[in-house]
XYZ file of C-alpha atoms in Angstrom:
298
model
C 52.165 -62.238 -14.470
C 55.656 -62.523 -13.009
C 55.955 -59.593 -10.619
C 53.713 -57.506 -8.382
C 55.521 -54.450 -9.743
C 53.362 -54.938 -12.828
C 50.436 -53.733 -10.692
C 52.059 -50.304 -10.557
C 52.272 -50.008 -14.346
C 48.829 -48.749 -15.241
C 47.243 -45.644 -16.658
C 44.160 -44.156 -15.092
C 42.296 -40.953 -15.775
C 40.029 -41.308 -12.762
C 40.982 -40.215 -9.299
C 39.985 -43.091 -7.096
C 39.195 -42.267 -3.468
C 40.029 -44.866 -0.843
C 38.470 -44.836 2.637
C 41.034 -45.920 5.236
C 40.044 -46.882 8.772
C 42.646 -46.238 11.496
C 45.707 -45.206 9.439
C 47.710 -44.060 12.490
C 50.744 -46.108 11.496
C 53.970 -45.456 9.594
C 53.604 -48.455 7.277
C 50.006 -47.593 6.395
C 50.704 -43.902 5.817
C 53.864 -44.764 3.889
C 51.796 -46.838 1.479
C 49.182 -44.097 1.130
C 51.745 -41.394 0.415
C 53.522 -43.532 -2.181
C 50.237 -44.510 -3.837
C 49.300 -40.836 -4.016
C 52.660 -39.905 -5.532
C 52.190 -42.647 -8.152
C 48.844 -41.136 -9.115
C 46.691 -44.042 -7.949
C 44.152 -41.840 -6.218
C 43.496 -39.945 -3.031
C 42.384 -40.914 0.452
C 39.845 -40.293 3.189
C 41.404 -41.034 6.579
C 39.137 -41.987 9.485
C 40.599 -42.167 12.978
C 42.575 -40.148 15.514
C 43.352 -37.084 13.411
C 45.935 -35.680 15.833
C 47.805 -38.982 15.863
C 47.617 -39.278 12.066
C 49.208 -35.840 11.753
C 51.830 -36.686 14.379
C 52.862 -39.880 12.575
C 53.082 -37.978 9.283
C 55.277 -35.351 10.983
C 57.558 -38.090 12.352
C 57.913 -39.372 8.786
C 58.759 -35.890 7.516
C 55.677 -35.951 5.300
C 53.019 -33.336 4.670
C 49.487 -34.659 4.290
C 48.243 -33.647 0.807
C 45.489 -31.046 0.723
C 43.055 -33.349 -1.075
C 43.282 -36.004 1.646
C 40.138 -35.883 3.794
C 40.746 -36.302 7.536
C 37.733 -37.345 9.624
C 37.915 -37.601 13.407
C 36.568 -40.774 15.006
C 36.089 -41.458 18.702
C 37.557 -44.959 18.477
C 38.465 -47.723 16.051
C 34.915 -49.013 15.753
C 33.585 -45.601 14.745
C 36.472 -45.127 12.318
C 35.522 -48.388 10.596
C 31.853 -47.437 10.579
C 32.539 -44.061 8.977
C 34.889 -45.576 6.398
C 32.314 -48.209 5.422
C 29.584 -45.576 5.170
C 31.817 -43.505 2.881
C 32.094 -46.464 0.504
C 28.440 -47.519 0.673
C 27.411 -43.892 0.133
C 29.550 -43.551 -2.988
C 32.025 -41.072 -1.508
C 34.863 -43.611 -1.885
C 35.383 -46.576 -4.182
C 37.647 -48.794 -2.041
C 37.720 -49.670 1.675
C 41.056 -50.215 3.428
C 41.962 -51.570 6.855
C 44.641 -49.746 8.789
C 45.837 -50.439 12.337
C 42.676 -52.197 13.543
C 41.566 -55.773 14.125
C 40.142 -57.431 11.030
C 37.021 -58.504 12.932
C 36.123 -54.886 13.708
C 36.191 -53.606 10.132
C 34.483 -56.719 8.776
C 31.660 -56.365 11.293
C 31.008 -52.880 9.943
C 31.406 -53.959 6.312
C 28.761 -56.645 6.871
C 26.312 -54.335 8.671
C 22.837 -54.885 7.222
C 21.923 -51.192 7.377
C 24.946 -49.487 5.801
C 27.427 -52.256 4.965
C 28.789 -53.243 1.568
C 27.875 -56.912 1.491
C 26.258 -58.457 -1.593
C 24.696 -61.874 -2.128
C 28.208 -63.203 -2.820
C 30.392 -64.763 -0.170
C 33.261 -62.572 1.060
C 36.650 -64.240 0.716
C 40.261 -63.174 1.025
C 42.675 -63.600 -1.877
C 46.428 -63.248 -1.561
C 48.534 -62.589 -4.637
C 52.043 -63.848 -3.907
C 55.167 -63.164 -5.935
C 57.372 -66.222 -5.503
C 60.921 -65.827 -6.865
C 61.527 -69.590 -6.837
C 58.692 -69.890 -9.383
C 59.458 -66.652 -11.247
C 55.747 -65.780 -11.262
C 52.806 -64.883 -9.046
C 50.309 -67.303 -7.515
C 46.886 -66.519 -6.054
C 45.989 -68.153 -2.728
C 42.546 -68.347 -1.094
C 41.195 -68.406 1.556
C 43.741 -68.081 4.350
C 42.138 -65.248 6.294
C 38.336 -65.285 6.291
C 36.451 -68.578 6.219
C 37.639 -71.109 8.791
C 36.216 -74.392 7.516
C 34.482 -73.727 4.191
C 31.791 -76.043 2.906
C 31.930 -77.207 -0.697
C 29.368 -74.548 -1.783
C 31.491 -71.926 -0.008
C 34.650 -73.238 -1.682
C 32.882 -72.892 -5.011
C 32.240 -69.197 -4.261
C 35.795 -68.748 -2.977
C 37.050 -70.175 -6.263
C 34.794 -67.928 -8.345
C 36.038 -64.848 -6.447
C 39.664 -65.868 -7.025
C 39.032 -66.524 -10.724
C 37.407 -63.085 -11.048
C 40.495 -61.454 -9.552
C 42.836 -63.521 -11.729
C 41.008 -62.374 -14.849
C 41.290 -58.747 -13.698
C 45.048 -59.354 -13.534
C 45.189 -60.660 -17.087
C 44.911 -64.422 -16.637
C 42.640 -65.377 -19.536
C 41.891 -68.924 -18.379
C 43.474 -69.428 -14.950
C 44.503 -72.868 -13.739
C 43.013 -73.687 -10.333
C 44.405 -76.327 -7.964
C 42.229 -77.599 -5.108
C 44.764 -78.433 -2.412
C 45.100 -81.453 -0.166
C 48.039 -83.531 1.063
C 47.656 -86.176 -1.643
C 46.401 -86.569 -5.197
C 44.021 -89.457 -4.584
C 40.578 -89.293 -2.999
C 40.631 -90.795 0.498
C 37.339 -91.149 2.417
C 39.275 -90.598 5.661
C 40.707 -87.283 4.435
C 37.947 -84.615 4.181
C 40.016 -82.270 2.010
C 40.157 -84.869 -0.765
C 36.374 -85.281 -0.655
C 35.954 -81.502 -0.963
C 38.296 -81.488 -3.952
C 36.431 -84.325 -5.631
C 33.085 -82.546 -5.218
C 34.526 -79.291 -6.564
C 35.860 -81.167 -9.581
C 32.342 -82.449 -10.223
C 30.918 -78.913 -9.976
C 33.535 -77.683 -12.449
C 32.826 -80.555 -14.836
C 29.121 -79.641 -14.656
C 29.901 -76.045 -15.664
C 29.221 -74.479 -12.259
C 32.741 -73.016 -11.960
C 33.284 -71.454 -15.388
C 36.192 -69.511 -16.831
C 39.014 -71.687 -15.546
C 40.771 -75.049 -15.677
C 40.327 -76.826 -12.334
C 41.829 -79.958 -10.819
C 42.020 -81.604 -7.420
C 42.976 -82.967 -5.095
C 46.553 -81.800 -5.559
C 49.378 -81.500 -3.044
C 51.334 -78.241 -3.176
C 54.288 -79.789 -4.993
C 52.010 -81.314 -7.610
C 50.301 -77.964 -8.073
C 53.398 -75.771 -8.416
C 56.277 -77.988 -9.572
C 56.185 -79.324 -13.108
C 58.932 -81.802 -12.191
C 56.967 -83.117 -9.193
C 53.846 -83.417 -11.334
C 55.822 -85.342 -13.971
C 57.287 -87.753 -11.424
C 53.856 -88.311 -9.868
C 52.367 -88.778 -13.354
C 49.525 -86.333 -12.736
C 47.575 -85.943 -15.957
C 46.145 -82.411 -15.849
C 47.011 -79.026 -17.403
C 46.856 -77.624 -13.860
C 49.562 -79.906 -12.461
C 52.800 -78.004 -11.930
C 51.334 -74.855 -13.476
C 48.603 -73.712 -11.064
C 47.787 -70.004 -11.056
C 45.339 -70.262 -8.148
C 45.563 -72.418 -5.026
C 42.286 -73.041 -3.179
C 42.760 -74.400 0.344
C 40.346 -76.670 2.232
C 40.780 -74.980 5.617
C 41.948 -71.542 6.775
C 44.970 -73.013 8.605
C 46.350 -74.403 5.351
C 46.203 -71.071 3.543
C 47.499 -69.083 6.505
C 50.446 -71.414 7.130
C 51.305 -71.655 3.439
C 51.272 -67.866 3.014
C 53.328 -67.163 6.141
C 55.736 -69.965 5.282
C 56.383 -68.284 1.941
C 56.667 -64.782 3.379
C 58.935 -65.640 6.306
C 60.697 -68.758 5.062
C 61.584 -67.913 1.460
C 63.953 -65.398 -0.069
C 62.468 -62.279 -1.618
C 58.716 -62.998 -1.711
C 56.180 -60.186 -2.053
C 52.432 -60.141 -1.495
C 49.186 -58.234 -1.843
C 45.805 -59.095 -0.382
C 42.192 -58.024 -0.789
C 38.712 -59.225 0.071
C 36.524 -60.079 -2.896
C 32.749 -60.411 -3.057
C 31.686 -57.067 -1.545
C 30.200 -54.055 -3.338
C 33.717 -52.611 -3.387
C 37.204 -54.102 -3.019
C 38.471 -54.243 0.563
C 42.212 -53.847 1.107
C 43.048 -56.158 3.977
C 46.631 -56.894 4.936
C 48.234 -57.968 8.189
C 49.106 -55.186 10.597
C 52.668 -56.548 10.458
C 52.890 -56.261 6.662
C 55.302 -53.754 5.159
C 54.197 -50.578 3.435
C 55.229 -52.267 0.176
C 52.651 -55.046 0.705
C 50.025 -52.445 1.519
C 50.947 -50.436 -1.596
C 50.629 -53.488 -3.825
C 47.292 -54.281 -2.180
C 45.977 -50.809 -2.995
C 47.027 -51.258 -6.617
C 45.403 -54.705 -6.637
C 42.105 -53.243 -5.423
C 42.188 -50.566 -8.128
C 42.573 -53.315 -10.742
C 39.220 -54.690 -9.580
C 37.238 -51.489 -10.147
C-alpha cells in the first residue's frame, strides 16, 4: 500500500452508521460531510446540537436529512450516548470529535455499556511517508504508556490484524529500540528479545517479526545493508512497534511536522467496534482517512 488515498477506493453496499461524540468543529464536520458525499456511510452526532448547526452554517453546508442529531448536556454525556449507540447496535463505529481522549475512552471502557472485549485496546497510526513511497503502521503512540511484554504482544497482534485488513498478506514487524543488539542496560532491547522469542514460539502468528531494530534499520534498506542486519524485516518494515508511548508519539509527530507531504490515519483496535481517534489538531483529511480506515476493519 503506497497511499492513504487507496482507502477511499472501495465499494460498499451497506450504509455504515458512525456515532460521533462532540463534532462541534469545522475539521470534524468537514470530514463527515466529505465521507458522506463519498458514500462511506451516515452519522449520528452527539453534542451541542445548536453549535453543530451553527458550525455547519458557517461552512455553508446543510446537514443531510439522514444524519441523526442528539442533544447532550456536556462532553461526557455526548461520549456516553455515542458509546451506547455503538454497544446497542445502532452504529457500527465510534468516533472522537472535539473532546479529550480520556473522556471518550472512559465511556468506551465502561463495564455496564462500554465496548471493551477481552483484548487490549491499542492505537494504530497508518502513516503515508513520501520519502519511503509507501505507508507504515505505527503502534502504540497514544494509549499505553509503558507496555509490558504481554501487552506489546497484544499491541502487535492488533496492528497485524489491521495490516491484513489493508491487504498486507504477511506484514513485516519491527520491534523498535535505539540499537540492534540486546543490552541488559537498555530495557527496550530486552522487550524486543522477549517478543522475538514469543514470535519464534508461534504466539504472534501471521507476520514476520524482528527486533531490536533502530528506525533506520527498520525502514532503510541501505542502512540495514550497511549494518549487516540479516532479516527480511530490516529496511522493509510494514509495522513499527514501539517500547514506550513517548517513542511512538515523537516519531509520529516528527514525521507529520518535520517531513514534506506526510499523511496519516489513526484508530483504536481491540474493542467491539473500531474507534476513530485522531488528534484534535489533525486536519479534516486525516479524520476522513481515519473514517475510511475504520470501515476497512468492519
